Amino acid sequence: MPSRHNATLHALVDLVNADIGLHALWRCANVNAVDRLGMSDHGPVHVRIVANIALRLFRMLTGAQYEAGVVRNHGLSAADGEVVVVLASLLHDVGMAVHRDDHERFSLILAEPKARHLLAGLYAEPDLTVLVSEVLHAIIAHRSDGHPLTLEAGVVRVADALDMAKGRSRIPFEAGQVNIHSVSAAAIDRVAIERGDRKPVRISIEMSNSAGIFQLDELLKEKLRGSGIEEAIEVTAQLSGESERSLVQVFRI
């Protein structure tokens, strides 16, 4: 993960990499998600991808004069906002270790002591409690009916939906769960995040099959709407080849 001259973020990443308990929570989250429910990955690979996407979005938007919540409301720096974005991304799904249902609220229970522990050596009070609170806000705001109030929470919400590239959202499909959700997820080949022409950020999505439109319309659009950053992002989608790849040979009811 690129810390890019952010010494505090670099130190946080080192602490996360050494936290055996956090890694165990990620494994438990995946046991519930993948092994027991046949869902897509919600463990260490997913949260690291989300953290990298969220950090990239955050840097692009702050570079375009969007203001972080910790800057506007608490007088902290954009570098502190990066810490919030990364830690919230890494902890947003730990509640899956308890149960899929209402996992965002379970994430709050597990994330508060973990975030405080990880940040305790990096921040003194009252900034420590400020950052923990902002992390928790970003976590709860990623739920489907969430309402982000900060730039940090908005980018985490959108980044969570952008972990959809080939090989990421395919687990239910490959496990034999053939429906519009699994087929559309398997149709996404590539997601690119670039500087836009009309807006600060352009998200370009390549699909092997037009069924992938469902993934954008049902998942990404929902996460963008109300994120607080929807006006800063343009989304384009196109087929990656001259012809569509066949995903389903026979469908039976």
PDB file of C-alpha atoms in Angstrom:
ATOM      1  CA  MET A   1       0.000   0.000   0.000  1.00  0.00           C
ATOM      2  CA  PRO A   2       1.586   3.318  -1.049  1.00  0.00           C
ATOM      3  CA  SER A   3       2.185   5.437   2.069  1.00  0.00           C
ATOM      4  CA  ARG A   4       3.700   8.217  -0.089  1.00  0.00           C
ATOM      5  CA  HIS A   5       5.491  10.374   2.461  1.00  0.00           C
ATOM      6  CA  ASN A   6       2.840   9.673   5.123  1.00  0.00           C
ATOM      7  CA  ALA A   7       4.920   8.327   8.003  1.00  0.00           C
ATOM      8  CA  THR A   8       1.880   7.737  10.221  1.00  0.00           C
ATOM      9  CA  LEU A   9       0.142   5.679   7.549  1.00  0.00           C
ATOM     10  CA  HIS A  10       3.334   3.703   6.967  1.00  0.00           C
ATOM     11  CA  ALA A  11       3.559   2.943  10.697  1.00  0.00           C
ATOM     12  CA  LEU A  12      -0.114   1.921  10.781  1.00  0.00           C
ATOM     13  CA  VAL A  13       0.366  -0.522   7.907  1.00  0.00           C
ATOM     14  CA  ASP A  14       3.300  -2.100   9.755  1.00  0.00           C
ATOM     15  CA  LEU A  15       1.141  -2.503  12.869  1.00  0.00           C
ATOM     16  CA  VAL A  16      -1.697  -4.044  10.848  1.00  0.00           C
ATOM     17  CA  ASN A  17       0.653  -6.509   9.167  1.00  0.00           C
ATOM     18  CA  ALA A  18       1.894  -7.654  12.584  1.00  0.00           C
ATOM     19  CA  ASP A  19      -1.562  -7.943  14.212  1.00  0.00           C
ATOM     20  CA  ILE A  20      -2.271 -11.677  14.448  1.00  0.00           C
ATOM     21  CA  GLY A  21      -5.692 -11.095  16.001  1.00  0.00           C
ATOM     22  CA  LEU A  22      -6.838  -8.913  13.125  1.00  0.00           C
ATOM     23  CA  HIS A  23      -5.675 -11.483  10.594  1.00  0.00           C
ATOM     24  CA  ALA A  24      -7.681 -14.095  12.510  1.00  0.00           C
ATOM     25  CA  LEU A  25     -10.796 -11.906  12.289  1.00  0.00           C
ATOM     26  CA  TRP A  26     -10.347 -11.648   8.527  1.00  0.00           C
ATOM     27  CA  ARG A  27     -10.066 -15.430   8.256  1.00  0.00           C
ATOM     28  CA  CYS A  28     -13.196 -15.900  10.370  1.00  0.00           C
ATOM     29  CA  ALA A  29     -15.054 -13.396   8.181  1.00  0.00           C
ATOM     30  CA  ASN A  30     -14.189 -15.450   5.127  1.00  0.00           C
ATOM     31  CA  VAL A  31     -15.246 -18.700   6.771  1.00  0.00           C
ATOM     32  CA  ASN A  32     -18.732 -17.248   7.202  1.00  0.00           C
ATOM     33  CA  ALA A  33     -18.819 -15.511   3.820  1.00  0.00           C
ATOM     34  CA  VAL A  34     -17.193 -18.034   1.502  1.00  0.00           C
ATOM     35  CA  ASP A  35     -17.244 -21.430   3.218  1.00  0.00           C
ATOM     36  CA  ARG A  36     -20.639 -21.240   4.913  1.00  0.00           C
ATOM     37  CA  LEU A  37     -22.643 -18.874   2.704  1.00  0.00           C
ATOM     38  CA  GLY A  38     -21.000 -19.291  -0.712  1.00  0.00           C
ATOM     39  CA  MET A  39     -20.515 -15.547  -1.033  1.00  0.00           C
ATOM     40  CA  SER A  40     -17.591 -13.628  -2.496  1.00  0.00           C
ATOM     41  CA  ASP A  41     -14.421 -12.926  -0.535  1.00  0.00           C
ATOM     42  CA  HIS A  42     -14.823 -10.650   2.502  1.00  0.00           C
ATOM     43  CA  GLY A  43     -11.411 -11.391   4.014  1.00  0.00           C
ATOM     44  CA  PRO A  44      -7.846 -10.081   3.796  1.00  0.00           C
ATOM     45  CA  VAL A  45      -7.646  -9.851   0.003  1.00  0.00           C
ATOM     46  CA  HIS A  46     -10.922  -7.935  -0.232  1.00  0.00           C
ATOM     47  CA  VAL A  47     -10.117  -5.399   2.480  1.00  0.00           C
ATOM     48  CA  ARG A  48      -6.650  -4.710   1.076  1.00  0.00           C
ATOM     49  CA  ILE A  49      -8.090  -4.119  -2.387  1.00  0.00           C
ATOM     50  CA  VAL A  50     -10.714  -1.798  -0.904  1.00  0.00           C
ATOM     51  CA  ALA A  51      -8.050   0.055   1.101  1.00  0.00           C
ATOM     52  CA  ASN A  52      -5.923   0.651  -1.990  1.00  0.00           C
ATOM     53  CA  ILE A  53      -8.893   1.789  -4.089  1.00  0.00           C
ATOM     54  CA  ALA A  54     -10.201   4.054  -1.319  1.00  0.00           C
ATOM     55  CA  LEU A  55      -6.780   5.605  -0.776  1.00  0.00           C
ATOM     56  CA  ARG A  56      -6.417   6.292  -4.503  1.00  0.00           C
ATOM     57  CA  LEU A  57      -9.871   7.886  -4.664  1.00  0.00           C
ATOM     58  CA  PHE A  58      -9.162   9.969  -1.564  1.00  0.00           C
ATOM     59  CA  ARG A  59      -5.877  11.291  -2.943  1.00  0.00           C
ATOM     60  CA  MET A  60      -7.395  12.095  -6.314  1.00  0.00           C
ATOM     61  CA  LEU A  61     -10.274  13.981  -4.712  1.00  0.00           C
ATOM     62  CA  THR A  62      -8.202  15.891  -2.160  1.00  0.00           C
ATOM     63  CA  GLY A  63      -5.923  16.786  -5.060  1.00  0.00           C
ATOM     64  CA  ALA A  64      -9.023  18.226  -6.735  1.00  0.00           C
ATOM     65  CA  GLN A  65      -9.725  20.426  -3.681  1.00  0.00           C
ATOM     66  CA  TYR A  66     -12.244  18.143  -1.962  1.00  0.00           C
ATOM     67  CA  GLU A  67     -11.843  18.511   1.801  1.00  0.00           C
ATOM     68  CA  ALA A  68     -11.484  15.645   4.254  1.00  0.00           C
ATOM     69  CA  GLY A  69     -13.807  15.540   7.240  1.00  0.00           C
ATOM     70  CA  VAL A  70     -10.935  15.476   9.718  1.00  0.00           C
ATOM     71  CA  VAL A  71      -9.589  18.658   8.115  1.00  0.00           C
ATOM     72  CA  ARG A  72     -12.877  20.531   7.947  1.00  0.00           C
ATOM     73  CA  ASN A  73     -14.274  19.567  11.330  1.00  0.00           C
ATOM     74  CA  HIS A  74     -11.267  18.764  13.514  1.00  0.00           C
ATOM     75  CA  GLY A  75      -8.384  20.821  12.174  1.00  0.00           C
ATOM     76  CA  LEU A  76      -6.310  17.750  11.354  1.00  0.00           C
ATOM     77  CA  SER A  77      -4.510  17.056   8.076  1.00  0.00           C
ATOM     78  CA  ALA A  78      -5.291  15.221   4.851  1.00  0.00           C
ATOM     79  CA  ALA A  79      -2.594  12.744   5.910  1.00  0.00           C
ATOM     80  CA  ASP A  80      -4.729  11.940   8.964  1.00  0.00           C
ATOM     81  CA  GLY A  81      -7.671  11.480   6.602  1.00  0.00           C
ATOM     82  CA  GLU A  82      -5.613   8.872   4.746  1.00  0.00           C
ATOM     83  CA  VAL A  83      -5.192   6.996   8.031  1.00  0.00           C
ATOM     84  CA  VAL A  84      -8.972   7.038   8.549  1.00  0.00           C
ATOM     85  CA  VAL A  85      -9.625   5.817   5.004  1.00  0.00           C
ATOM     86  CA  VAL A  86      -7.170   2.929   5.176  1.00  0.00           C
ATOM     87  CA  LEU A  87      -8.102   1.747   8.666  1.00  0.00           C
ATOM     88  CA  ALA A  88     -11.845   1.940   7.972  1.00  0.00           C
ATOM     89  CA  SER A  89     -11.321  -0.044   4.775  1.00  0.00           C
ATOM     90  CA  LEU A  90      -9.358  -2.714   6.612  1.00  0.00           C
ATOM     91  CA  LEU A  91     -11.968  -3.018   9.383  1.00  0.00           C
ATOM     92  CA  HIS A  92     -15.225  -2.463   7.482  1.00  0.00           C
ATOM     93  CA  ASP A  93     -16.143  -6.148   7.169  1.00  0.00           C
ATOM     94  CA  VAL A  94     -14.740  -7.655  10.394  1.00  0.00           C
ATOM     95  CA  GLY A  95     -18.344  -8.051  11.572  1.00  0.00           C
ATOM     96  CA  MET A  96     -18.687 -10.853   9.023  1.00  0.00           C
ATOM     97  CA  ALA A  97     -16.748 -12.914  11.558  1.00  0.00           C
ATOM     98  CA  VAL A  98     -19.926 -12.820  13.681  1.00  0.00           C
ATOM     99  CA  HIS A  99     -22.652 -13.047  11.023  1.00  0.00           C
ATOM    100  CA  ARG A 100     -23.546 -11.761   7.580  1.00  0.00           C
ATOM    101  CA  ASP A 101     -26.847 -10.321   8.801  1.00  0.00           C
ATOM    102  CA  ASP A 102     -26.296  -6.801  10.130  1.00  0.00           C
ATOM    103  CA  HIS A 103     -22.546  -7.330   9.831  1.00  0.00           C
ATOM    104  CA  GLU A 104     -21.876  -3.595   9.600  1.00  0.00           C
ATOM    105  CA  ARG A 105     -23.083  -3.128  13.182  1.00  0.00           C
ATOM    106  CA  PHE A 106     -21.059  -6.102  14.361  1.00  0.00           C
ATOM    107  CA  SER A 107     -18.083  -4.476  12.642  1.00  0.00           C
ATOM    108  CA  LEU A 108     -18.521  -1.434  14.895  1.00  0.00           C
ATOM    109  CA  ILE A 109     -18.320  -3.619  18.001  1.00  0.00           C
ATOM    110  CA  LEU A 110     -15.142  -5.352  16.874  1.00  0.00           C
ATOM    111  CA  ALA A 111     -13.528  -2.361  15.177  1.00  0.00           C
ATOM    112  CA  GLU A 112     -13.642   0.138  18.049  1.00  0.00           C
ATOM    113  CA  PRO A 113     -11.154  -1.606  20.363  1.00  0.00           C
ATOM    114  CA  LYS A 114      -9.034  -2.747  17.420  1.00  0.00           C
ATOM    115  CA  ALA A 115      -8.810   0.744  15.916  1.00  0.00           C
ATOM    116  CA  ARG A 116      -8.026   2.272  19.308  1.00  0.00           C
ATOM    117  CA  HIS A 117      -5.304  -0.309  19.917  1.00  0.00           C
ATOM    118  CA  LEU A 118      -3.687   0.235  16.511  1.00  0.00           C
ATOM    119  CA  LEU A 119      -3.792   4.024  16.727  1.00  0.00           C
ATOM    120  CA  ALA A 120      -2.836   4.382  20.407  1.00  0.00           C
ATOM    121  CA  GLY A 121       0.878   4.531  19.682  1.00  0.00           C
ATOM    122  CA  LEU A 122       0.400   6.959  16.794  1.00  0.00           C
ATOM    123  CA  TYR A 123      -1.975   9.566  18.261  1.00  0.00           C
ATOM    124  CA  ALA A 124      -2.530  11.133  21.665  1.00  0.00           C
ATOM    125  CA  GLU A 125      -5.890  12.242  23.015  1.00  0.00           C
ATOM    126  CA  PRO A 126      -8.095  13.894  21.934  1.00  0.00           C
ATOM    127  CA  ASP A 127      -6.985  13.150  18.357  1.00  0.00           C
ATOM    128  CA  LEU A 128      -6.992   9.418  19.077  1.00  0.00           C
ATOM    129  CA  THR A 129     -10.703   9.396  19.868  1.00  0.00           C
ATOM    130  CA  VAL A 130     -11.435  11.688  16.913  1.00  0.00           C
ATOM    131  CA  LEU A 131      -9.801   9.266  14.478  1.00  0.00           C
ATOM    132  CA  VAL A 132     -11.473   6.215  16.014  1.00  0.00           C
ATOM    133  CA  SER A 133     -14.861   7.950  15.701  1.00  0.00           C
ATOM    134  CA  GLU A 134     -14.205   8.829  12.062  1.00  0.00           C
ATOM    135  CA  VAL A 135     -13.187   5.242  11.313  1.00  0.00           C
ATOM    136  CA  LEU A 136     -16.417   3.951  12.862  1.00  0.00           C
ATOM    137  CA  HIS A 137     -18.474   6.466  10.877  1.00  0.00           C
ATOM    138  CA  ALA A 138     -16.902   5.271   7.628  1.00  0.00           C
ATOM    139  CA  ILE A 139     -17.592   1.650   8.567  1.00  0.00           C
ATOM    140  CA  ILE A 140     -21.301   2.063   9.291  1.00  0.00           C
ATOM    141  CA  ALA A 141     -21.774   4.324   6.255  1.00  0.00           C
ATOM    142  CA  HIS A 142     -20.734   1.558   3.850  1.00  0.00           C
ATOM    143  CA  ARG A 143     -23.972  -0.371   4.440  1.00  0.00           C
ATOM    144  CA  SER A 144     -26.544  -0.300   1.641  1.00  0.00           C
ATOM    145  CA  ASP A 145     -28.673   2.376   3.337  1.00  0.00           C
ATOM    146  CA  GLY A 146     -25.683   4.226   4.775  1.00  0.00           C
ATOM    147  CA  HIS A 147     -25.326   7.998   4.618  1.00  0.00           C
ATOM    148  CA  PRO A 148     -21.682   9.126   4.579  1.00  0.00           C
ATOM    149  CA  LEU A 149     -21.088  12.559   6.074  1.00  0.00           C
ATOM    150  CA  THR A 150     -17.390  12.820   5.227  1.00  0.00           C
ATOM    151  CA  LEU A 151     -15.146  12.435   2.214  1.00  0.00           C
ATOM    152  CA  GLU A 152     -13.386   9.585   3.997  1.00  0.00           C
ATOM    153  CA  ALA A 153     -16.622   7.639   4.483  1.00  0.00           C
ATOM    154  CA  GLY A 154     -17.722   8.309   0.915  1.00  0.00           C
ATOM    155  CA  VAL A 155     -14.586   6.886  -0.670  1.00  0.00           C
ATOM    156  CA  VAL A 156     -14.700   3.767   1.528  1.00  0.00           C
ATOM    157  CA  ARG A 157     -18.322   3.172   0.509  1.00  0.00           C
ATOM    158  CA  VAL A 158     -17.562   3.488  -3.206  1.00  0.00           C
ATOM    159  CA  ALA A 159     -14.296   1.535  -3.005  1.00  0.00           C
ATOM    160  CA  ASP A 160     -16.127  -1.409  -1.441  1.00  0.00           C
ATOM    161  CA  ALA A 161     -18.346  -1.650  -4.524  1.00  0.00           C
ATOM    162  CA  LEU A 162     -15.388  -1.377  -6.910  1.00  0.00           C
ATOM    163  CA  ASP A 163     -13.831  -4.665  -5.807  1.00  0.00           C
ATOM    164  CA  MET A 164     -15.614  -6.396  -8.664  1.00  0.00           C
ATOM    165  CA  ALA A 165     -12.906  -7.227 -11.193  1.00  0.00           C
ATOM    166  CA  LYS A 166     -12.445 -10.664 -12.742  1.00  0.00           C
ATOM    167  CA  GLY A 167     -11.667 -13.325 -10.176  1.00  0.00           C
ATOM    168  CA  ARG A 168     -13.087 -11.265  -7.305  1.00  0.00           C
ATOM    169  CA  SER A 169     -16.876 -11.515  -7.546  1.00  0.00           C
ATOM    170  CA  ARG A 170     -16.909 -14.933  -9.192  1.00  0.00           C
ATOM    171  CA  ILE A 171     -17.033 -17.243  -6.171  1.00  0.00           C
ATOM    172  CA  PRO A 172     -20.847 -17.773  -6.077  1.00  0.00           C
ATOM    173  CA  PHE A 173     -20.884 -18.276  -9.860  1.00  0.00           C
ATOM    174  CA  GLU A 174     -18.084 -20.845  -9.827  1.00  0.00           C
ATOM    175  CA  ALA A 175     -19.784 -22.612  -6.922  1.00  0.00           C
ATOM    176  CA  GLY A 176     -22.788 -23.246  -9.161  1.00  0.00           C
ATOM    177  CA  GLN A 177     -25.058 -20.424  -8.008  1.00  0.00           C
ATOM    178  CA  VAL A 178     -26.244 -19.299 -11.435  1.00  0.00           C
ATOM    179  CA  ASN A 179     -28.408 -16.196 -11.184  1.00  0.00           C
ATOM    180  CA  ILE A 180     -28.279 -12.613 -12.398  1.00  0.00           C
ATOM    181  CA  HIS A 181     -26.084 -11.607  -9.447  1.00  0.00           C
ATOM    182  CA  SER A 182     -23.440 -14.282 -10.012  1.00  0.00           C
ATOM    183  CA  VAL A 183     -23.492 -14.079 -13.815  1.00  0.00           C
ATOM    184  CA  SER A 184     -23.220 -10.286 -13.851  1.00  0.00           C
ATOM    185  CA  ALA A 185     -20.347 -10.407 -11.354  1.00  0.00           C
ATOM    186  CA  ALA A 186     -18.472 -12.923 -13.496  1.00  0.00           C
ATOM    187  CA  ALA A 187     -18.850 -10.606 -16.499  1.00  0.00           C
ATOM    188  CA  ILE A 188     -16.628  -7.853 -15.049  1.00  0.00           C
ATOM    189  CA  ASP A 189     -13.093  -8.149 -16.433  1.00  0.00           C
ATOM    190  CA  ARG A 190     -11.313  -4.994 -15.343  1.00  0.00           C
ATOM    191  CA  VAL A 191     -11.845  -1.862 -13.268  1.00  0.00           C
ATOM    192  CA  ALA A 192      -9.603   1.155 -13.874  1.00  0.00           C
ATOM    193  CA  ILE A 193      -9.582   4.341 -11.792  1.00  0.00           C
ATOM    194  CA  GLU A 194      -8.222   7.326 -13.687  1.00  0.00           C
ATOM    195  CA  ARG A 195      -8.340  11.086 -13.773  1.00  0.00           C
ATOM    196  CA  GLY A 196     -11.432  12.146 -15.669  1.00  0.00           C
ATOM    197  CA  ASP A 197     -11.935  14.727 -18.380  1.00  0.00           C
ATOM    198  CA  ARG A 198     -15.260  16.116 -17.189  1.00  0.00           C
ATOM    199  CA  LYS A 199     -14.928  15.146 -13.539  1.00  0.00           C
ATOM    200  CA  PRO A 200     -11.987  14.564 -11.176  1.00  0.00           C
ATOM    201  CA  VAL A 201     -12.318  10.767 -11.338  1.00  0.00           C
ATOM    202  CA  ARG A 202     -13.246   8.392 -14.148  1.00  0.00           C
ATOM    203  CA  ILE A 203     -14.016   4.745 -13.411  1.00  0.00           C
ATOM    204  CA  SER A 204     -13.664   2.632 -16.558  1.00  0.00           C
ATOM    205  CA  ILE A 205     -15.096  -0.872 -16.464  1.00  0.00           C
ATOM    206  CA  GLU A 206     -14.449  -3.556 -19.061  1.00  0.00           C
ATOM    207  CA  MET A 207     -16.946  -6.405 -19.379  1.00  0.00           C
ATOM    208  CA  SER A 208     -16.801  -9.713 -21.198  1.00  0.00           C
ATOM    209  CA  ASN A 209     -20.600  -9.858 -21.286  1.00  0.00           C
ATOM    210  CA  SER A 210     -23.239  -7.134 -21.155  1.00  0.00           C
ATOM    211  CA  ALA A 211     -24.765  -8.885 -18.126  1.00  0.00           C
ATOM    212  CA  GLY A 212     -22.179  -6.891 -16.185  1.00  0.00           C
ATOM    213  CA  ILE A 213     -24.419  -3.837 -16.563  1.00  0.00           C
ATOM    214  CA  PHE A 214     -26.581  -5.301 -13.803  1.00  0.00           C
ATOM    215  CA  GLN A 215     -23.604  -5.198 -11.435  1.00  0.00           C
ATOM    216  CA  LEU A 216     -23.118  -1.511 -12.172  1.00  0.00           C
ATOM    217  CA  ASP A 217     -26.785  -0.585 -12.057  1.00  0.00           C
ATOM    218  CA  GLU A 218     -27.647  -2.523  -8.910  1.00  0.00           C
ATOM    219  CA  LEU A 219     -24.445  -2.344  -6.859  1.00  0.00           C
ATOM    220  CA  LEU A 220     -22.191   0.489  -7.949  1.00  0.00           C
ATOM    221  CA  LYS A 221     -24.985   2.978  -8.593  1.00  0.00           C
ATOM    222  CA  GLU A 222     -26.441   2.273  -5.157  1.00  0.00           C
ATOM    223  CA  LYS A 223     -23.086   2.839  -3.447  1.00  0.00           C
ATOM    224  CA  LEU A 224     -22.422   6.010  -5.449  1.00  0.00           C
ATOM    225  CA  ARG A 225     -25.836   7.499  -4.722  1.00  0.00           C
ATOM    226  CA  GLY A 226     -25.673   9.413  -1.462  1.00  0.00           C
ATOM    227  CA  SER A 227     -21.934   8.871  -1.079  1.00  0.00           C
ATOM    228  CA  GLY A 228     -21.284  12.604  -1.210  1.00  0.00           C
ATOM    229  CA  ILE A 229     -18.790  12.109  -4.042  1.00  0.00           C
ATOM    230  CA  GLU A 230     -21.120  10.991  -6.832  1.00  0.00           C
ATOM    231  CA  GLU A 231     -20.807  14.339  -8.614  1.00  0.00           C
ATOM    232  CA  ALA A 232     -17.013  13.934  -8.723  1.00  0.00           C
ATOM    233  CA  ILE A 233     -17.055  10.554 -10.471  1.00  0.00           C
ATOM    234  CA  GLU A 234     -17.932   9.528 -14.009  1.00  0.00           C
ATOM    235  CA  VAL A 235     -18.446   5.843 -14.818  1.00  0.00           C
ATOM    236  CA  THR A 236     -18.033   4.242 -18.228  1.00  0.00           C
ATOM    237  CA  ALA A 237     -18.519   0.587 -19.145  1.00  0.00           C
ATOM    238  CA  GLN A 238     -17.777  -1.245 -22.369  1.00  0.00           C
ATOM    239  CA  LEU A 239     -17.311  -4.754 -23.728  1.00  0.00           C
ATOM    240  CA  SER A 240     -13.656  -5.799 -23.713  1.00  0.00           C
ATOM    241  CA  GLY A 241     -13.873  -7.831 -26.945  1.00  0.00           C
ATOM    242  CA  GLU A 242     -15.610  -7.777 -30.296  1.00  0.00           C
ATOM    243  CA  SER A 243     -18.059 -10.449 -29.168  1.00  0.00           C
ATOM    244  CA  GLU A 244     -19.609 -11.385 -25.851  1.00  0.00           C
ATOM    245  CA  ARG A 245     -18.234 -14.328 -23.909  1.00  0.00           C
ATOM    246  CA  SER A 246     -20.795 -17.019 -23.119  1.00  0.00           C
ATOM    247  CA  LEU A 247     -21.166 -17.388 -19.359  1.00  0.00           C
ATOM    248  CA  VAL A 248     -24.158 -19.725 -19.137  1.00  0.00           C
ATOM    249  CA  GLN A 249     -24.694 -22.668 -21.487  1.00  0.00           C
ATOM    250  CA  VAL A 250     -27.963 -23.962 -20.048  1.00  0.00           C
ATOM    251  CA  PHE A 251     -30.229 -22.431 -17.407  1.00  0.00           C
ATOM    252  CA  ARG A 252     -32.844 -24.594 -15.699  1.00  0.00           C
ATOM    253  CA  ILE A 253     -35.520 -23.726 -13.177  1.00  0.00           C
TER     254      ILE A 253
END
